[in-house]
Amino acid sequence: MLRNRFQDIMQHLRFDDRSPRSDQAKTDKFAAISSVWGSFVTNCITCYNPGLHITIDEQLFPSKTRCCFLQYIASKPDKFGIKFWVACDLKSKYICNVFPYLGKDPNRPSGERLSENVVMRLMEPFLDKGRNVTTDNFFTLLSLAQKLLRRKTTILGTVNKSRWEIPQSARHTDRNEFTTQVFSTSAATLTANAAKRKKTVYILSSVQSVVQTDNTTKRKPNTVAVYTTTCGVDVMDQMMREYTVRRGTRRWPVAVFYNMIDMAALNAHVLYQACTGTKERRVDFLVELARELAHSHVAGKKARKEQLLRTQPSTPSPGKRAMCQVKHKCKNNHATVGCVHCYRYTCGKCRLQIPWQCQDCE
């Protein structure tokens, strides 16, 4: 593809109908790309059956485009971007469900927290099947654990020390190093582990009813050991950043489209390995995927060029000479005869003797 052609496509790239856009934007902030995004998410949910462990976290796609839901997170490397809530499979890093954060949702119940609403929306297609969901301290709540247990789903995640679920007796900051304290209810178990002095980690789990510590010096409880092995969204984000199609843009729908392509490419690699049973490097798969996607365009372009060459006369007009269209051994020689296979005008340096044909058709 020519550079000017690519720039022309990117300049006019749109994902919706322009006429009703203003009316849709009043009720849907994501209207400029919501139809395409909805199809993508539906395919992600229906094309793969995730394992028993699903992780939920946020993803900040780097962007400084002008939109009303752009986020600033100081703890992230890129600071500014569009935030997505992501649920991915722990083992394969397949993106099972995802939706963007667009600000305050008017459809969210008044008494329900944002974190609880996000987890239930992401896990809705995968509930009632005995799965476990791993979250960080932003999402983990006792009420969420109780709600998930009613849908045959367990939760494992860290808890913020300011949550009301943590008892007053567990809020001590002067714990001895490598000590563990356990609190349990009918729905979940809270583990307070001091891996370092004056640094306590709180983990809420509805998976393990009994908490045990190992025999090492650190005496790490099993809830902490399981949690450290069930974090997948950060790895997924790192894999997407390694091979990305993202480039500079001032339009937020195009930025979302770049993120969607990266997610689709990651999911395609997982599906390819699951369906064929072969292990292939992701970079090799992406190169072959790009070639196959461009094959129809390249083949059509080649067919149109051949048709154009077939329509031109076998020899130039009397008294005139054409330019060599092969340029295999010459720079810009004149030609009077066409190749018998590809119909391109060929000079004496770029032809074979009998029959008259160019070097490329040898």
PDB file of C-alpha atoms in Angstrom, residues 52-258:
ATOM      1  CA  LEU A  52     -11.470 -22.131  36.316  1.00  0.00           C
ATOM      2  CA  HIS A  53      -9.465 -19.015  37.188  1.00  0.00           C
ATOM      3  CA  ILE A  54     -10.305 -15.557  35.815  1.00  0.00           C
ATOM      4  CA  THR A  55      -8.515 -12.359  36.805  1.00  0.00           C
ATOM      5  CA  ILE A  56     -10.056  -8.871  36.765  1.00  0.00           C
ATOM      6  CA  ASP A  57      -8.152  -5.616  36.697  1.00  0.00           C
ATOM      7  CA  GLU A  58      -8.004  -2.250  34.935  1.00  0.00           C
ATOM      8  CA  GLN A  59      -6.094  -1.365  31.786  1.00  0.00           C
ATOM      9  CA  LEU A  60      -5.046   2.182  30.921  1.00  0.00           C
ATOM     10  CA  PHE A  61      -4.558   2.465  27.169  1.00  0.00           C
ATOM     11  CA  PRO A  62      -2.099   5.371  26.610  1.00  0.00           C
ATOM     12  CA  SER A  63      -3.763   8.266  24.815  1.00  0.00           C
ATOM     13  CA  LYS A  64      -4.062  12.025  25.100  1.00  0.00           C
ATOM     14  CA  THR A  65      -6.974  12.417  22.714  1.00  0.00           C
ATOM     15  CA  ARG A  66      -9.726  14.870  23.562  1.00  0.00           C
ATOM     16  CA  CYS A  67     -12.681  13.000  25.047  1.00  0.00           C
ATOM     17  CA  CYS A  68     -14.888  13.357  28.114  1.00  0.00           C
ATOM     18  CA  PHE A  69     -13.794  10.066  29.730  1.00  0.00           C
ATOM     19  CA  LEU A  70     -10.006  10.439  29.511  1.00  0.00           C
ATOM     20  CA  GLN A  71      -8.394   9.307  32.785  1.00  0.00           C
ATOM     21  CA  TYR A  72      -5.311  10.412  34.715  1.00  0.00           C
ATOM     22  CA  ILE A  73      -3.718   7.755  36.947  1.00  0.00           C
ATOM     23  CA  ALA A  74      -0.488   8.893  38.563  1.00  0.00           C
ATOM     24  CA  SER A  75       0.657   5.362  39.416  1.00  0.00           C
ATOM     25  CA  LYS A  76       0.616   4.250  35.766  1.00  0.00           C
ATOM     26  CA  PRO A  77       3.679   4.680  33.513  1.00  0.00           C
ATOM     27  CA  ASP A  78       1.768   6.661  30.860  1.00  0.00           C
ATOM     28  CA  LYS A  79      -0.412   8.697  33.289  1.00  0.00           C
ATOM     29  CA  PHE A  80      -3.091   9.658  30.707  1.00  0.00           C
ATOM     30  CA  GLY A  81      -5.292   7.257  28.779  1.00  0.00           C
ATOM     31  CA  ILE A  82      -8.630   5.520  28.278  1.00  0.00           C
ATOM     32  CA  LYS A  83      -9.442   3.074  31.058  1.00  0.00           C
ATOM     33  CA  PHE A  84     -10.862  -0.375  30.374  1.00  0.00           C
ATOM     34  CA  TRP A  85     -12.106  -2.996  32.812  1.00  0.00           C
ATOM     35  CA  VAL A  86     -10.693  -6.351  31.684  1.00  0.00           C
ATOM     36  CA  ALA A  87     -11.384  -9.975  32.620  1.00  0.00           C
ATOM     37  CA  CYS A  88      -8.869 -12.479  31.244  1.00  0.00           C
ATOM     38  CA  ASP A  89      -8.168 -16.172  31.614  1.00  0.00           C
ATOM     39  CA  LEU A  90      -5.310 -16.896  34.005  1.00  0.00           C
ATOM     40  CA  LYS A  91      -3.573 -19.658  32.049  1.00  0.00           C
ATOM     41  CA  SER A  92      -3.846 -18.476  28.442  1.00  0.00           C
ATOM     42  CA  LYS A  93      -4.212 -14.688  29.037  1.00  0.00           C
ATOM     43  CA  TYR A  94      -7.236 -14.732  26.727  1.00  0.00           C
ATOM     44  CA  ILE A  95      -9.386 -11.593  27.090  1.00  0.00           C
ATOM     45  CA  CYS A  96     -12.792 -12.986  28.072  1.00  0.00           C
ATOM     46  CA  ASN A  97     -14.710  -9.746  28.603  1.00  0.00           C
ATOM     47  CA  VAL A  98     -13.913  -6.028  28.532  1.00  0.00           C
ATOM     48  CA  PHE A  99     -15.712  -2.706  28.583  1.00  0.00           C
ATOM     49  CA  PRO A 100     -14.549   0.929  28.917  1.00  0.00           C
ATOM     50  CA  TYR A 101     -14.954   3.235  31.882  1.00  0.00           C
ATOM     51  CA  LEU A 102     -17.094   6.179  30.723  1.00  0.00           C
ATOM     52  CA  GLY A 103     -17.602   7.959  34.032  1.00  0.00           C
ATOM     53  CA  LYS A 104     -20.634   7.714  36.286  1.00  0.00           C
ATOM     54  CA  ASP A 105     -23.099   5.152  34.984  1.00  0.00           C
ATOM     55  CA  PRO A 106     -26.728   6.244  35.407  1.00  0.00           C
ATOM     56  CA  ASN A 107     -27.899   2.625  35.124  1.00  0.00           C
ATOM     57  CA  ARG A 108     -25.895   1.489  38.167  1.00  0.00           C
ATOM     58  CA  PRO A 109     -28.056   0.928  41.290  1.00  0.00           C
ATOM     59  CA  SER A 110     -27.668   3.656  43.890  1.00  0.00           C
ATOM     60  CA  GLY A 111     -26.528   1.361  46.696  1.00  0.00           C
ATOM     61  CA  GLU A 112     -24.058  -0.638  44.631  1.00  0.00           C
ATOM     62  CA  ARG A 113     -20.365   0.235  44.574  1.00  0.00           C
ATOM     63  CA  LEU A 114     -18.509   0.748  41.312  1.00  0.00           C
ATOM     64  CA  SER A 115     -16.088  -2.115  41.988  1.00  0.00           C
ATOM     65  CA  GLU A 116     -18.910  -4.523  42.741  1.00  0.00           C
ATOM     66  CA  ASN A 117     -20.800  -3.496  39.612  1.00  0.00           C
ATOM     67  CA  VAL A 118     -17.709  -3.924  37.419  1.00  0.00           C
ATOM     68  CA  VAL A 119     -16.974  -7.453  38.662  1.00  0.00           C
ATOM     69  CA  MET A 120     -20.567  -8.614  38.247  1.00  0.00           C
ATOM     70  CA  ARG A 121     -20.783  -7.181  34.709  1.00  0.00           C
ATOM     71  CA  LEU A 122     -17.522  -8.788  33.634  1.00  0.00           C
ATOM     72  CA  MET A 123     -18.344 -12.163  35.203  1.00  0.00           C
ATOM     73  CA  GLU A 124     -21.991 -12.330  34.097  1.00  0.00           C
ATOM     74  CA  PRO A 125     -21.353 -14.719  31.139  1.00  0.00           C
ATOM     75  CA  PHE A 126     -19.204 -17.015  33.325  1.00  0.00           C
ATOM     76  CA  LEU A 127     -21.193 -17.320  36.557  1.00  0.00           C
ATOM     77  CA  ASP A 128     -22.854 -20.467  37.960  1.00  0.00           C
ATOM     78  CA  LYS A 129     -20.014 -22.677  36.674  1.00  0.00           C
ATOM     79  CA  GLY A 130     -17.745 -23.038  39.723  1.00  0.00           C
ATOM     80  CA  ARG A 131     -15.072 -20.563  38.636  1.00  0.00           C
ATOM     81  CA  ASN A 132     -12.799 -18.402  40.776  1.00  0.00           C
ATOM     82  CA  VAL A 133     -12.148 -14.706  40.189  1.00  0.00           C
ATOM     83  CA  THR A 134      -8.980 -12.932  41.360  1.00  0.00           C
ATOM     84  CA  THR A 135      -9.092  -9.188  42.060  1.00  0.00           C
ATOM     85  CA  ASP A 136      -6.982  -6.483  43.655  1.00  0.00           C
ATOM     86  CA  ASN A 137      -7.796  -4.243  46.614  1.00  0.00           C
ATOM     87  CA  PHE A 138      -9.984  -1.922  44.523  1.00  0.00           C
ATOM     88  CA  PHE A 139     -12.562  -4.632  43.806  1.00  0.00           C
ATOM     89  CA  THR A 140     -12.458  -7.009  46.782  1.00  0.00           C
ATOM     90  CA  LEU A 141     -15.464  -6.658  49.095  1.00  0.00           C
ATOM     91  CA  LEU A 142     -17.194  -8.988  51.525  1.00  0.00           C
ATOM     92  CA  SER A 143     -20.573  -8.160  50.006  1.00  0.00           C
ATOM     93  CA  LEU A 144     -19.161  -9.035  46.572  1.00  0.00           C
ATOM     94  CA  ALA A 145     -17.888 -12.376  47.897  1.00  0.00           C
ATOM     95  CA  GLN A 146     -21.339 -13.180  49.280  1.00  0.00           C
ATOM     96  CA  LYS A 147     -23.030 -12.206  46.021  1.00  0.00           C
ATOM     97  CA  LEU A 148     -20.609 -14.343  43.967  1.00  0.00           C
ATOM     98  CA  LEU A 149     -21.073 -17.355  46.273  1.00  0.00           C
ATOM     99  CA  ARG A 150     -24.793 -17.255  45.540  1.00  0.00           C
ATOM    100  CA  ARG A 151     -23.830 -17.629  41.858  1.00  0.00           C
ATOM    101  CA  LYS A 152     -21.448 -20.565  42.533  1.00  0.00           C
ATOM    102  CA  THR A 153     -18.337 -18.426  42.068  1.00  0.00           C
ATOM    103  CA  THR A 154     -15.505 -17.821  44.539  1.00  0.00           C
ATOM    104  CA  ILE A 155     -13.243 -14.798  44.959  1.00  0.00           C
ATOM    105  CA  LEU A 156      -9.627 -14.287  45.987  1.00  0.00           C
ATOM    106  CA  GLY A 157      -8.102 -10.843  46.347  1.00  0.00           C
ATOM    107  CA  THR A 158      -6.282  -8.312  48.469  1.00  0.00           C
ATOM    108  CA  VAL A 159      -8.280  -5.951  50.656  1.00  0.00           C
ATOM    109  CA  ASN A 160      -7.586  -2.310  51.336  1.00  0.00           C
ATOM    110  CA  LYS A 161      -6.800  -1.781  55.020  1.00  0.00           C
ATOM    111  CA  SER A 162      -9.376   1.019  55.203  1.00  0.00           C
ATOM    112  CA  ARG A 163     -12.302  -1.297  54.334  1.00  0.00           C
ATOM    113  CA  TRP A 164     -14.930  -1.791  57.009  1.00  0.00           C
ATOM    114  CA  GLU A 165     -14.645  -5.582  56.573  1.00  0.00           C
ATOM    115  CA  ILE A 166     -11.301  -5.582  58.409  1.00  0.00           C
ATOM    116  CA  PRO A 167     -11.807  -5.928  62.188  1.00  0.00           C
ATOM    117  CA  GLN A 168     -10.250  -3.419  64.548  1.00  0.00           C
ATOM    118  CA  SER A 169      -8.078  -6.112  66.083  1.00  0.00           C
ATOM    119  CA  ALA A 170      -6.496  -6.748  62.657  1.00  0.00           C
ATOM    120  CA  ARG A 171      -5.537  -3.115  61.998  1.00  0.00           C
ATOM    121  CA  HIS A 172      -2.392  -3.169  64.142  1.00  0.00           C
ATOM    122  CA  THR A 173       0.668  -1.832  62.298  1.00  0.00           C
ATOM    123  CA  ASP A 174       3.299  -3.027  64.792  1.00  0.00           C
ATOM    124  CA  ARG A 175       3.081  -6.717  63.959  1.00  0.00           C
ATOM    125  CA  ASN A 176       6.070  -8.964  64.255  1.00  0.00           C
ATOM    126  CA  GLU A 177       7.639 -10.083  61.011  1.00  0.00           C
ATOM    127  CA  PHE A 178       6.305 -13.311  59.409  1.00  0.00           C
ATOM    128  CA  THR A 179       3.177 -13.478  61.566  1.00  0.00           C
ATOM    129  CA  THR A 180      -0.300 -14.388  60.327  1.00  0.00           C
ATOM    130  CA  GLN A 181      -3.742 -13.747  61.757  1.00  0.00           C
ATOM    131  CA  VAL A 182      -6.918 -15.339  60.364  1.00  0.00           C
ATOM    132  CA  PHE A 183     -10.554 -14.159  60.611  1.00  0.00           C
ATOM    133  CA  SER A 184     -13.405 -16.165  59.136  1.00  0.00           C
ATOM    134  CA  THR A 185     -17.101 -15.815  58.389  1.00  0.00           C
ATOM    135  CA  SER A 186     -19.596 -18.128  56.786  1.00  0.00           C
ATOM    136  CA  ALA A 187     -18.819 -16.665  53.349  1.00  0.00           C
ATOM    137  CA  ALA A 188     -15.082 -15.919  53.338  1.00  0.00           C
ATOM    138  CA  THR A 189     -11.779 -15.992  55.204  1.00  0.00           C
ATOM    139  CA  LEU A 190      -9.616 -12.934  55.892  1.00  0.00           C
ATOM    140  CA  THR A 191      -5.867 -13.460  56.202  1.00  0.00           C
ATOM    141  CA  ALA A 192      -3.628 -10.750  57.705  1.00  0.00           C
ATOM    142  CA  ASN A 193      -0.018 -11.574  56.882  1.00  0.00           C
ATOM    143  CA  ALA A 194       2.970  -9.435  57.901  1.00  0.00           C
ATOM    144  CA  ALA A 195       5.615 -10.248  55.291  1.00  0.00           C
ATOM    145  CA  LYS A 196       7.636  -7.258  56.543  1.00  0.00           C
ATOM    146  CA  ARG A 197       7.632  -5.316  59.741  1.00  0.00           C
ATOM    147  CA  LYS A 198       4.879  -2.647  59.766  1.00  0.00           C
ATOM    148  CA  LYS A 199       3.579  -3.878  56.413  1.00  0.00           C
ATOM    149  CA  THR A 200       0.524  -6.112  56.555  1.00  0.00           C
ATOM    150  CA  VAL A 201      -1.220  -7.663  53.557  1.00  0.00           C
ATOM    151  CA  TYR A 202      -4.922  -8.493  53.863  1.00  0.00           C
ATOM    152  CA  ILE A 203      -6.358 -11.205  51.610  1.00  0.00           C
ATOM    153  CA  LEU A 204     -10.021 -12.127  51.412  1.00  0.00           C
ATOM    154  CA  SER A 205     -10.747 -15.619  50.124  1.00  0.00           C
ATOM    155  CA  SER A 206     -13.887 -17.668  49.692  1.00  0.00           C
ATOM    156  CA  VAL A 207     -11.852 -20.547  48.212  1.00  0.00           C
ATOM    157  CA  GLN A 208      -9.864 -21.795  51.223  1.00  0.00           C
ATOM    158  CA  SER A 209     -11.875 -22.414  54.360  1.00  0.00           C
ATOM    159  CA  VAL A 210      -8.712 -23.456  56.261  1.00  0.00           C
ATOM    160  CA  VAL A 211      -5.564 -21.305  56.118  1.00  0.00           C
ATOM    161  CA  GLN A 212      -2.236 -23.082  56.517  1.00  0.00           C
ATOM    162  CA  THR A 213       1.337 -21.764  56.576  1.00  0.00           C
ATOM    163  CA  ASP A 214       4.340 -23.423  54.980  1.00  0.00           C
ATOM    164  CA  ASN A 215       7.391 -24.686  56.859  1.00  0.00           C
ATOM    165  CA  THR A 216       9.829 -22.063  55.506  1.00  0.00           C
ATOM    166  CA  THR A 217      11.283 -19.164  57.457  1.00  0.00           C
ATOM    167  CA  LYS A 218       8.726 -16.708  56.106  1.00  0.00           C
ATOM    168  CA  ARG A 219       5.785 -18.978  57.058  1.00  0.00           C
ATOM    169  CA  LYS A 220       3.741 -17.815  54.094  1.00  0.00           C
ATOM    170  CA  PRO A 221       0.026 -18.738  54.277  1.00  0.00           C
ATOM    171  CA  ASN A 222      -1.519 -20.671  51.405  1.00  0.00           C
ATOM    172  CA  THR A 223      -3.921 -17.830  50.531  1.00  0.00           C
ATOM    173  CA  VAL A 224      -0.951 -15.534  49.824  1.00  0.00           C
ATOM    174  CA  ALA A 225       0.815 -18.230  47.806  1.00  0.00           C
ATOM    175  CA  VAL A 226      -2.270 -18.859  45.657  1.00  0.00           C
ATOM    176  CA  TYR A 227      -2.891 -15.140  45.099  1.00  0.00           C
ATOM    177  CA  THR A 228       0.641 -14.504  43.809  1.00  0.00           C
ATOM    178  CA  THR A 229       0.130 -17.152  41.117  1.00  0.00           C
ATOM    179  CA  THR A 230      -3.298 -15.956  39.925  1.00  0.00           C
ATOM    180  CA  CYS A 231      -2.589 -12.479  38.540  1.00  0.00           C
ATOM    181  CA  GLY A 232      -3.022 -12.280  34.745  1.00  0.00           C
ATOM    182  CA  VAL A 233      -4.222  -8.872  33.537  1.00  0.00           C
ATOM    183  CA  ASP A 234      -0.854  -7.166  34.040  1.00  0.00           C
ATOM    184  CA  VAL A 235       0.853  -9.928  32.040  1.00  0.00           C
ATOM    185  CA  MET A 236      -1.761  -9.538  29.309  1.00  0.00           C
ATOM    186  CA  ASP A 237      -1.168  -5.780  29.168  1.00  0.00           C
ATOM    187  CA  GLN A 238       2.583  -6.348  28.974  1.00  0.00           C
ATOM    188  CA  MET A 239       2.148  -8.796  26.089  1.00  0.00           C
ATOM    189  CA  MET A 240       0.009  -6.296  24.186  1.00  0.00           C
ATOM    190  CA  ARG A 241       2.546  -3.507  24.634  1.00  0.00           C
ATOM    191  CA  GLU A 242       5.345  -5.699  23.273  1.00  0.00           C
ATOM    192  CA  TYR A 243       3.739  -5.950  19.810  1.00  0.00           C
ATOM    193  CA  THR A 244       1.236  -3.160  19.227  1.00  0.00           C
ATOM    194  CA  VAL A 245      -0.250  -1.317  16.264  1.00  0.00           C
ATOM    195  CA  ARG A 246      -0.725   1.857  18.300  1.00  0.00           C
ATOM    196  CA  ARG A 247       0.383   5.108  16.690  1.00  0.00           C
ATOM    197  CA  GLY A 248      -0.261   8.786  17.305  1.00  0.00           C
ATOM    198  CA  THR A 249      -3.799  10.024  16.760  1.00  0.00           C
ATOM    199  CA  ARG A 250      -6.012  12.884  17.902  1.00  0.00           C
ATOM    200  CA  ARG A 251      -9.297  10.972  17.636  1.00  0.00           C
ATOM    201  CA  TRP A 252     -10.317   8.740  20.520  1.00  0.00           C
ATOM    202  CA  PRO A 253     -12.330   6.228  18.379  1.00  0.00           C
ATOM    203  CA  VAL A 254      -9.161   5.464  16.416  1.00  0.00           C
ATOM    204  CA  ALA A 255      -7.222   5.022  19.684  1.00  0.00           C
ATOM    205  CA  VAL A 256      -9.888   2.554  20.882  1.00  0.00           C
ATOM    206  CA  PHE A 257      -9.662   0.809  17.508  1.00  0.00           C
ATOM    207  CA  TYR A 258      -5.905   0.338  17.983  1.00  0.00           C
TER     208      TYR A 258
END
